[in-house]
mmCIF file of C-alpha atoms and ligand atoms in Angstrom:
data_model
loop_
_atom_site.group_PDB
_atom_site.id
_atom_site.type_symbol
_atom_site.label_atom_id
_atom_site.label_comp_id
_atom_site.label_asym_id
_atom_site.label_seq_id
_atom_site.Cartn_x
_atom_site.Cartn_y
_atom_site.Cartn_z
ATOM 1 C CA MET A 1 -4.269 15.530 11.317
ATOM 2 C CA SER A 2 -1.793 13.000 10.009
ATOM 3 C CA ALA A 3 -1.064 9.895 12.034
ATOM 4 C CA PRO A 4 2.505 8.764 12.709
ATOM 5 C CA VAL A 5 3.809 6.378 10.114
ATOM 6 C CA THR A 6 2.363 3.011 10.937
ATOM 7 C CA SER A 7 1.931 -0.340 9.372
ATOM 8 C CA ALA A 8 -0.880 -2.735 10.052
ATOM 9 C CA LYS A 9 1.729 -5.470 10.136
ATOM 10 C CA THR A 10 3.864 -4.129 12.950
ATOM 11 C CA ALA A 11 2.284 -1.306 14.836
ATOM 12 C CA GLY A 12 -1.450 -1.758 14.774
ATOM 13 C CA LEU A 13 -3.866 0.110 12.577
ATOM 14 C CA LEU A 14 -4.308 3.799 13.279
ATOM 15 C CA GLY A 15 -5.734 5.074 10.002
ATOM 16 C CA ILE A 16 -6.054 4.523 6.269
ATOM 17 C CA GLU A 17 -4.143 7.663 5.335
ATOM 18 C CA ASN A 18 -0.739 6.100 5.902
ATOM 19 C CA LEU A 19 -1.446 2.653 4.511
ATOM 20 C CA ASP A 20 -0.336 1.903 0.998
ATOM 21 C CA ARG A 21 -2.364 0.158 -1.680
ATOM 22 C CA THR A 22 -0.588 -3.138 -1.209
ATOM 23 C CA GLU A 23 -1.321 -3.249 2.527
ATOM 24 C CA ILE A 24 -4.995 -2.456 1.859
ATOM 25 C CA GLU A 25 -5.228 -5.076 -0.892
ATOM 26 C CA GLU A 26 -3.663 -7.709 1.346
ATOM 27 C CA ILE A 27 -6.184 -7.035 4.122
ATOM 28 C CA LEU A 28 -9.132 -7.085 1.675
ATOM 29 C CA GLU A 29 -7.935 -10.310 0.096
ATOM 30 C CA ARG A 30 -7.492 -12.000 3.459
ATOM 31 C CA ALA A 31 -10.955 -10.751 4.514
ATOM 32 C CA ARG A 32 -12.344 -12.516 1.459
ATOM 33 C CA PHE A 33 -10.894 -15.743 2.765
ATOM 34 C CA PHE A 34 -12.737 -15.165 6.057
ATOM 35 C CA GLN A 35 -16.105 -14.380 4.433
ATOM 36 C CA PRO A 36 -18.473 -17.287 4.958
ATOM 37 C CA LEU A 37 -20.060 -18.796 1.839
ATOM 38 C CA PRO A 38 -23.875 -18.720 1.728
ATOM 39 C CA ASN A 39 -25.242 -21.304 4.195
ATOM 40 C CA GLU A 40 -21.841 -21.601 5.825
ATOM 41 C CA THR A 41 -20.761 -20.396 9.244
ATOM 42 C CA TYR A 42 -17.607 -18.386 9.850
ATOM 43 C CA ARG A 43 -14.313 -20.137 9.798
ATOM 44 C CA ARG A 44 -12.805 -20.727 13.212
ATOM 45 C CA LEU A 45 -9.082 -20.669 13.545
ATOM 46 C CA GLU A 46 -6.714 -20.990 16.469
ATOM 47 C CA VAL A 47 -4.036 -18.638 15.110
ATOM 48 C CA LEU A 48 -4.455 -16.201 17.995
ATOM 49 C CA LYS A 49 -4.705 -18.822 20.722
ATOM 50 C CA GLY A 50 -3.082 -17.516 23.886
ATOM 51 C CA LYS A 51 -3.438 -13.857 22.814
ATOM 52 C CA THR A 52 -5.525 -11.305 24.672
ATOM 53 C CA VAL A 53 -7.243 -8.399 22.939
ATOM 54 C CA VAL A 54 -8.612 -5.547 25.061
ATOM 55 C CA ASN A 55 -11.491 -3.611 23.499
ATOM 56 C CA LEU A 56 -11.628 -0.200 25.076
ATOM 57 C CA PHE A 57 -14.685 1.795 24.060
ATOM 58 C CA PHE A 58 -14.895 5.359 25.361
ATOM 59 C CA GLU A 59 -17.848 6.065 23.023
ATOM 60 C CA ALA A 60 -21.091 4.248 22.347
ATOM 61 C CA SER A 61 -20.878 1.375 19.895
ATOM 62 C CA THR A 62 -22.822 -1.744 19.066
ATOM 63 C CA ARG A 63 -21.733 -3.194 15.744
ATOM 64 C CA THR A 64 -18.073 -2.190 15.840
ATOM 65 C CA ARG A 65 -17.541 -3.443 19.400
ATOM 66 C CA VAL A 66 -19.368 -6.734 18.892
ATOM 67 C CA SER A 67 -17.729 -7.274 15.539
ATOM 68 C CA PHE A 68 -14.200 -6.859 16.963
ATOM 69 C CA GLU A 69 -15.088 -9.236 19.797
ATOM 70 C CA ILE A 70 -16.443 -11.902 17.452
ATOM 71 C CA ALA A 71 -13.497 -11.477 15.086
ATOM 72 C CA ALA A 72 -10.941 -11.952 17.884
ATOM 73 C CA ARG A 73 -12.737 -14.992 19.283
ATOM 74 C CA ARG A 74 -13.098 -16.650 15.887
ATOM 75 C CA LEU A 75 -9.314 -16.495 15.665
ATOM 76 C CA GLY A 76 -8.931 -18.127 19.063
ATOM 77 C CA ALA A 77 -7.996 -14.988 21.065
ATOM 78 C CA GLU A 78 -9.396 -14.013 24.445
ATOM 79 C CA THR A 79 -11.202 -10.678 24.549
ATOM 80 C CA ILE A 80 -11.961 -8.265 27.327
ATOM 81 C CA THR A 81 -14.275 -5.381 26.578
ATOM 82 C CA ILE A 82 -14.310 -2.257 28.695
ATOM 83 C CA ALA A 83 -16.949 0.423 28.163
ATOM 84 C CA ALA A 84 -15.892 3.769 29.612
ATOM 85 C CA GLN A 85 -19.131 4.238 31.536
ATOM 86 C CA GLY A 86 -18.434 1.216 33.713
ATOM 87 C CA SER A 87 -14.701 1.780 34.191
ATOM 88 C CA SER A 88 -12.387 4.002 36.230
ATOM 89 C CA VAL A 89 -12.554 6.580 33.452
ATOM 90 C CA SER A 90 -15.894 7.589 34.906
ATOM 91 C CA LYS A 91 -14.074 8.049 38.244
ATOM 92 C CA GLY A 92 -11.814 10.691 36.721
ATOM 93 C CA GLU A 93 -8.789 8.589 35.743
ATOM 94 C CA SER A 94 -6.831 10.111 32.830
ATOM 95 C CA LEU A 95 -6.481 8.362 29.504
ATOM 96 C CA VAL A 96 -2.764 7.722 30.074
ATOM 97 C CA ASP A 97 -3.344 6.282 33.542
ATOM 98 C CA THR A 98 -6.120 4.009 32.260
ATOM 99 C CA LEU A 99 -3.946 2.796 29.440
ATOM 100 C CA ASN A 100 -0.839 2.304 31.586
ATOM 101 C CA THR A 101 -2.950 0.217 33.969
ATOM 102 C CA LEU A 102 -4.252 -1.909 31.119
ATOM 103 C CA ALA A 103 -0.800 -2.185 29.567
ATOM 104 C CA ALA A 104 0.578 -3.513 32.865
ATOM 105 C CA MET A 105 -1.759 -6.488 32.403
ATOM 106 C CA ARG A 106 0.081 -7.144 29.130
ATOM 107 C CA PRO A 107 -2.617 -7.549 26.501
ATOM 108 C CA HIS A 108 -1.333 -8.308 23.006
ATOM 109 C CA ALA A 109 -3.421 -5.582 21.318
ATOM 110 C CA ILE A 110 -5.796 -2.794 22.276
ATOM 111 C CA VAL A 111 -8.791 -1.891 20.106
ATOM 112 C CA MET A 112 -9.891 1.581 20.973
ATOM 113 C CA ARG A 113 -12.706 4.024 20.242
ATOM 114 C CA HIS A 114 -12.455 7.549 21.606
ATOM 115 C CA ALA A 115 -14.231 10.882 21.089
ATOM 116 C CA ALA A 116 -10.940 12.779 20.754
ATOM 117 C CA SER A 117 -9.358 12.834 17.282
ATOM 118 C CA GLY A 118 -5.818 11.513 17.619
ATOM 119 C CA ALA A 119 -6.289 9.622 20.915
ATOM 120 C CA PRO A 120 -5.122 6.238 19.458
ATOM 121 C CA MET A 121 -2.034 7.871 17.893
ATOM 122 C CA PHE A 122 -1.182 9.412 21.248
ATOM 123 C CA LEU A 123 -1.371 6.016 22.912
ATOM 124 C CA ALA A 124 0.570 4.306 20.167
ATOM 125 C CA ARG A 125 3.438 6.679 20.920
ATOM 126 C CA HIS A 126 3.369 5.824 24.622
ATOM 127 C CA LEU A 127 2.660 2.102 24.710
ATOM 128 C CA HIS A 128 4.526 -0.706 23.010
ATOM 129 C CA ILE A 129 1.315 -2.547 22.233
ATOM 130 C CA PRO A 130 -0.368 -2.533 18.815
ATOM 131 C CA ILE A 131 -3.374 -0.208 18.841
ATOM 132 C CA VAL A 132 -6.311 -0.627 16.462
ATOM 133 C CA ASN A 133 -8.319 2.544 15.941
ATOM 134 C CA ALA A 134 -12.042 1.722 16.137
ATOM 135 C CA GLY A 135 -12.985 5.371 15.508
ATOM 136 C CA ASP A 136 -11.334 8.537 16.887
ATOM 137 C CA GLY A 137 -13.464 11.665 16.993
ATOM 138 C CA LEU A 138 -13.782 13.237 13.551
ATOM 139 C CA HIS A 139 -10.542 11.744 12.316
ATOM 140 C CA GLU A 140 -10.550 8.109 11.081
ATOM 141 C CA HIS A 141 -12.394 4.808 11.320
ATOM 142 C CA PRO A 142 -10.065 2.566 9.314
ATOM 143 C CA THR A 143 -11.798 -0.801 9.716
ATOM 144 C CA GLN A 144 -15.096 0.784 8.578
ATOM 145 C CA ALA A 145 -13.464 1.975 5.333
ATOM 146 C CA LEU A 146 -11.896 -1.477 4.844
ATOM 147 C CA LEU A 147 -15.224 -3.253 5.336
ATOM 148 C CA ASP A 148 -16.882 -0.747 3.013
ATOM 149 C CA ALA A 149 -14.256 -1.447 0.351
ATOM 150 C CA ARG A 150 -14.711 -5.205 0.846
ATOM 151 C CA THR A 151 -18.480 -4.738 0.362
ATOM 152 C CA ILE A 152 -18.067 -2.620 -2.780
ATOM 153 C CA LEU A 153 -15.662 -5.203 -4.222
ATOM 154 C CA ASP A 154 -18.261 -7.913 -3.627
ATOM 155 C CA HIS A 155 -20.365 -6.013 -6.205
ATOM 156 C CA ARG A 156 -17.792 -4.431 -8.540
ATOM 157 C CA PRO A 157 -14.566 -5.836 -10.029
ATOM 158 C CA SER A 158 -12.464 -2.822 -8.998
ATOM 159 C CA LEU A 159 -12.621 0.489 -7.146
ATOM 160 C CA SER A 160 -10.846 2.329 -9.926
ATOM 161 C CA GLY A 161 -13.107 4.726 -11.858
ATOM 162 C CA LEU A 162 -16.132 4.118 -9.645
ATOM 163 C CA ARG A 163 -18.317 7.100 -8.827
ATOM 164 C CA VAL A 164 -19.015 7.085 -5.102
ATOM 165 C CA ALA A 165 -21.427 9.618 -3.582
ATOM 166 C CA ILE A 166 -20.976 10.095 0.186
ATOM 167 C CA ILE A 167 -23.984 11.996 1.514
ATOM 168 C CA GLY A 168 -24.873 13.468 4.880
ATOM 169 C CA ASP A 169 -23.013 14.888 7.845
ATOM 170 C CA ILE A 170 -19.575 14.948 6.244
ATOM 171 C CA ALA A 171 -18.189 17.480 8.723
ATOM 172 C CA HIS A 172 -18.419 15.146 11.705
ATOM 173 C CA SER A 173 -17.758 11.861 9.934
ATOM 174 C CA ARG A 174 -14.623 9.815 10.515
ATOM 175 C CA VAL A 175 -16.236 7.222 8.212
ATOM 176 C CA ALA A 176 -16.227 9.736 5.341
ATOM 177 C CA ARG A 177 -12.582 10.679 5.938
ATOM 178 C CA SER A 178 -11.324 7.088 6.033
ATOM 179 C CA ASN A 179 -13.360 6.201 2.968
ATOM 180 C CA VAL A 180 -12.037 9.206 1.053
ATOM 181 C CA HIS A 181 -8.450 8.180 1.813
ATOM 182 C CA LEU A 182 -9.045 4.580 0.786
ATOM 183 C CA LEU A 183 -11.150 5.172 -2.345
ATOM 184 C CA SER A 184 -8.836 7.926 -3.531
ATOM 185 C CA LYS A 185 -5.790 5.611 -3.344
ATOM 186 C CA PHE A 186 -7.576 3.320 -5.821
ATOM 187 C CA GLY A 187 -8.628 6.036 -8.276
ATOM 188 C CA ALA A 188 -12.343 6.350 -7.482
ATOM 189 C CA ASP A 189 -14.271 9.584 -8.144
ATOM 190 C CA ILE A 190 -15.720 10.706 -4.840
ATOM 191 C CA VAL A 191 -18.528 13.243 -4.488
ATOM 192 C CA LEU A 192 -19.170 14.564 -0.995
ATOM 193 C CA CYS A 193 -22.654 15.987 -0.516
ATOM 194 C CA GLY A 194 -24.525 17.490 2.419
ATOM 195 C CA PRO A 195 -26.014 20.680 3.787
ATOM 196 C CA PRO A 196 -23.542 23.577 3.495
ATOM 197 C CA SER A 197 -23.135 23.699 7.291
ATOM 198 C CA LEU A 198 -22.093 20.015 7.329
ATOM 199 C CA LEU A 199 -19.847 20.051 4.261
ATOM 200 C CA PRO A 200 -16.544 21.850 4.922
ATOM 201 C CA ARG A 201 -15.115 23.168 1.622
ATOM 202 C CA GLU A 202 -11.549 22.191 2.547
ATOM 203 C CA LEU A 203 -12.481 18.499 2.377
ATOM 204 C CA ALA A 204 -12.253 18.806 -1.415
ATOM 205 C CA ASN A 205 -8.479 18.949 -0.794
ATOM 206 C CA LEU A 206 -8.356 15.887 1.456
ATOM 207 C CA ALA A 207 -7.274 13.586 -1.371
ATOM 208 C CA PRO A 208 -7.204 13.476 -5.172
ATOM 209 C CA GLY A 209 -10.504 12.723 -6.949
ATOM 210 C CA VAL A 210 -12.795 14.480 -4.450
ATOM 211 C CA SER A 211 -15.489 16.972 -5.462
ATOM 212 C CA LEU A 212 -18.315 18.618 -3.534
ATOM 213 C CA ALA A 213 -22.036 18.835 -4.322
ATOM 214 C CA PHE A 214 -24.741 20.589 -2.336
ATOM 215 C CA ARG A 215 -27.680 18.971 -4.123
ATOM 216 C CA MET A 216 -28.537 15.288 -3.839
ATOM 217 C CA LYS A 217 -29.445 14.907 -7.505
ATOM 218 C CA GLU A 218 -26.070 16.209 -8.640
ATOM 219 C CA ALA A 219 -24.225 13.843 -6.281
ATOM 220 C CA ILE A 220 -26.232 10.745 -7.197
ATOM 221 C CA GLN A 221 -26.164 11.219 -10.980
ATOM 222 C CA GLY A 222 -24.384 8.165 -12.442
ATOM 223 C CA ALA A 223 -23.268 6.860 -9.040
ATOM 224 C CA ASP A 224 -22.057 3.270 -8.622
ATOM 225 C CA VAL A 225 -22.188 3.574 -4.857
ATOM 226 C CA ILE A 226 -24.301 5.802 -2.590
ATOM 227 C CA MET A 227 -22.962 5.923 0.951
ATOM 228 C CA MET A 228 -25.340 7.601 3.388
ATOM 229 C CA LEU A 229 -24.100 8.953 6.733
ATOM 230 C CA ARG A 230 -25.848 9.481 10.042
ATOM 231 C CA VAL A 231 -26.277 13.041 11.307
ATOM 232 C CA GLN A 232 -23.927 13.011 14.310
ATOM 233 C CA LEU A 233 -26.150 14.929 16.713
ATOM 234 C CA GLU A 234 -23.788 14.116 19.595
ATOM 235 C CA ARG A 235 -21.004 16.123 17.913
ATOM 236 C CA GLN A 236 -23.083 19.215 17.035
ATOM 237 C CA HIS A 237 -23.533 22.286 19.148
ATOM 238 C CA GLU A 238 -25.892 24.294 16.942
ATOM 239 C CA ALA A 239 -29.587 23.401 16.719
ATOM 240 C CA PRO A 240 -29.790 20.795 13.943
ATOM 241 C CA MET A 241 -32.455 20.676 11.218
ATOM 242 C CA SER A 242 -35.539 18.696 12.159
ATOM 243 C CA ALA A 243 -35.592 15.087 10.923
ATOM 244 C CA GLY A 244 -38.385 15.941 8.462
ATOM 245 C CA GLU A 245 -36.601 18.976 7.045
ATOM 246 C CA TYR A 246 -33.319 17.080 6.717
ATOM 247 C CA PHE A 247 -35.057 14.169 4.987
ATOM 248 C CA ARG A 248 -36.710 16.530 2.510
ATOM 249 C CA PHE A 249 -33.371 17.823 1.240
ATOM 250 C CA TYR A 250 -30.829 15.118 2.044
ATOM 251 C CA GLY A 251 -32.796 11.936 2.695
ATOM 252 C CA LEU A 252 -32.380 9.124 0.140
ATOM 253 C CA ARG A 253 -35.664 8.014 -1.445
ATOM 254 C CA LEU A 254 -36.459 5.408 -4.096
ATOM 255 C CA GLU A 255 -36.917 8.043 -6.813
ATOM 256 C CA HIS A 256 -33.296 9.149 -6.344
ATOM 257 C CA LEU A 257 -32.024 5.696 -7.280
ATOM 258 C CA ALA A 258 -33.267 6.148 -10.854
ATOM 259 C CA LEU A 259 -30.564 8.820 -11.321
ATOM 260 C CA ALA A 260 -27.775 6.436 -10.362
ATOM 261 C CA LYS A 261 -26.376 3.433 -12.286
ATOM 262 C CA PRO A 262 -29.045 0.717 -12.565
ATOM 263 C CA ASP A 263 -26.992 -1.600 -10.338
ATOM 264 C CA VAL A 264 -26.109 1.086 -7.784
ATOM 265 C CA ILE A 265 -25.520 -0.136 -4.217
ATOM 266 C CA VAL A 266 -26.692 1.793 -1.157
ATOM 267 C CA MET A 267 -24.486 1.714 1.923
ATOM 268 C CA HIS A 268 -24.648 3.106 5.470
ATOM 269 C CA PRO A 269 -22.230 2.432 8.352
ATOM 270 C CA GLY A 270 -25.096 2.334 10.832
ATOM 271 C CA PRO A 271 -26.836 3.014 13.048
ATOM 272 C CA ILE A 272 -29.435 4.135 10.475
ATOM 273 C CA ASN A 273 -32.199 6.628 11.151
ATOM 274 C CA ARG A 274 -35.131 5.794 8.884
ATOM 275 C CA GLY A 275 -37.018 8.925 7.839
ATOM 276 C CA ARG A 276 -33.956 11.129 8.392
ATOM 277 C CA GLU A 277 -31.078 9.840 6.236
ATOM 278 C CA LEU A 278 -32.995 7.372 4.126
ATOM 279 C CA SER A 279 -36.489 6.000 3.623
ATOM 280 C CA SER A 280 -37.435 2.529 4.810
ATOM 281 C CA GLU A 281 -38.127 1.552 1.185
ATOM 282 C CA VAL A 282 -34.500 2.289 0.322
ATOM 283 C CA ALA A 283 -33.060 0.706 3.494
ATOM 284 C CA ASP A 284 -34.968 -2.525 2.824
ATOM 285 C CA SER A 285 -34.593 -2.514 -0.972
ATOM 286 C CA GLN A 286 -32.628 -4.936 -3.132
ATOM 287 C CA ARG A 287 -30.068 -2.171 -3.700
ATOM 288 C CA SER A 288 -29.230 -1.889 0.003
ATOM 289 C CA VAL A 289 -26.074 -3.712 1.174
ATOM 290 C CA ILE A 290 -26.209 -2.356 4.722
ATOM 291 C CA LEU A 291 -26.366 -5.793 6.345
ATOM 292 C CA ASN A 292 -23.624 -7.076 4.071
ATOM 293 C CA GLN A 293 -21.449 -4.300 5.467
ATOM 294 C CA VAL A 294 -22.124 -5.528 9.001
ATOM 295 C CA GLU A 295 -21.310 -9.080 7.962
ATOM 296 C CA ASN A 296 -18.091 -8.026 6.256
ATOM 297 C CA GLY A 297 -17.104 -6.156 9.416
ATOM 298 C CA VAL A 298 -16.290 -9.448 11.098
ATOM 299 C CA ALA A 299 -14.249 -10.807 8.166
ATOM 300 C CA VAL A 300 -12.269 -7.558 7.797
ATOM 301 C CA ARG A 301 -11.550 -7.334 11.518
ATOM 302 C CA MET A 302 -10.395 -10.956 11.520
ATOM 303 C CA ALA A 303 -7.974 -10.057 8.725
ATOM 304 C CA VAL A 304 -6.710 -6.993 10.617
ATOM 305 C CA LEU A 305 -6.268 -8.759 13.968
ATOM 306 C CA GLU A 306 -4.580 -11.767 12.397
ATOM 307 C CA ARG A 307 -2.168 -9.504 10.529
ATOM 308 C CA ILE A 308 -1.246 -7.561 13.621
ATOM 309 C CA LEU A 309 -1.025 -10.432 16.074
ATOM 310 C CA SER A 310 -0.035 -13.663 14.426
HETATM 311 C C1 NCD B 401 -19.975 5.024 12.699
HETATM 312 C C2 NCD B 401 -19.067 5.656 13.739
HETATM 313 O O1 NCD B 401 -19.095 5.308 14.903
HETATM 314 O O2 NCD B 401 -18.292 6.509 13.325
HETATM 315 N N1 NCD B 401 -20.637 3.867 13.158
HETATM 316 C C3 NCD B 401 -20.040 2.644 13.119
HETATM 317 O O3 NCD B 401 -18.897 2.467 13.501
HETATM 318 N N2 NCD B 401 -20.739 1.654 12.586
HETATM 319 C C4 NCD B 401 -20.921 6.009 12.138
HETATM 320 C C5 NCD B 401 -21.979 6.583 13.041
HETATM 321 O O4 NCD B 401 -21.970 6.390 14.258
HETATM 322 O O5 NCD B 401 -22.819 7.287 12.513
#
């Protein structure tokens, strides 16, 4: 699905697909400014003083929700977070009615996560409030791809020419789709790998530079970046493989890392399942940047909110 033309500057942030390289570079550069130095705390600014950001989460989330909240507050904004379980949505109110009610309270931006692909685009067409997509169904998760790019660029001078293996439940992953769009715009080679049932062939056509691999070893060979994905059990209807069986064929173990570049980095958007997608030795190894990703989430979301609201 392609989102309506949008710009992070004016209309919010609905996806990576319709951003251009310059917009992405500007956000990543500004995020660098917000990254704390070692032994430093985050910068606190007042640029969004007087602004209200509503975080509306219709799906479970820990790091994304908290990270948006912290980012908004560190810029001086007020935040209100609504989880669908505790709201009128659970009393049967429609999405449009919920959003019209919130819009009547005149927030300056809405950050939204929803299980339906396209839900934030639908709202953006109806409301005159910038919408930030915090993950919509199988479609996009733009701030995750931006924080992933920020993390890769903390370890590599450029994205161009990098070999990035994205491994796991590609079929149900909005993280994979947003990353493919972003990495492809910068000329990376992207290998998507997973069990045949979780690796739709048409994804090879999603963007230039994408290839498919069904075996881990093939995907990891020479990789600069290995991005592991969670098996999205909540989005699957067929009986999934057992954790042990999945780990045997698609779990990342220390011995795999020897096939990659010596300074390979291992990423995962979280939440991680040790013993399914990756071993504890890998998750806790020197090569893992999983916690750096979480940390960069705040800096990137500060850059996005500032751009949209100030
Ligand atoms: C991802 C998501 O929600 O799409 N998580 C996240 O935002 N950190 C990936 C996942 O849930 O597996």
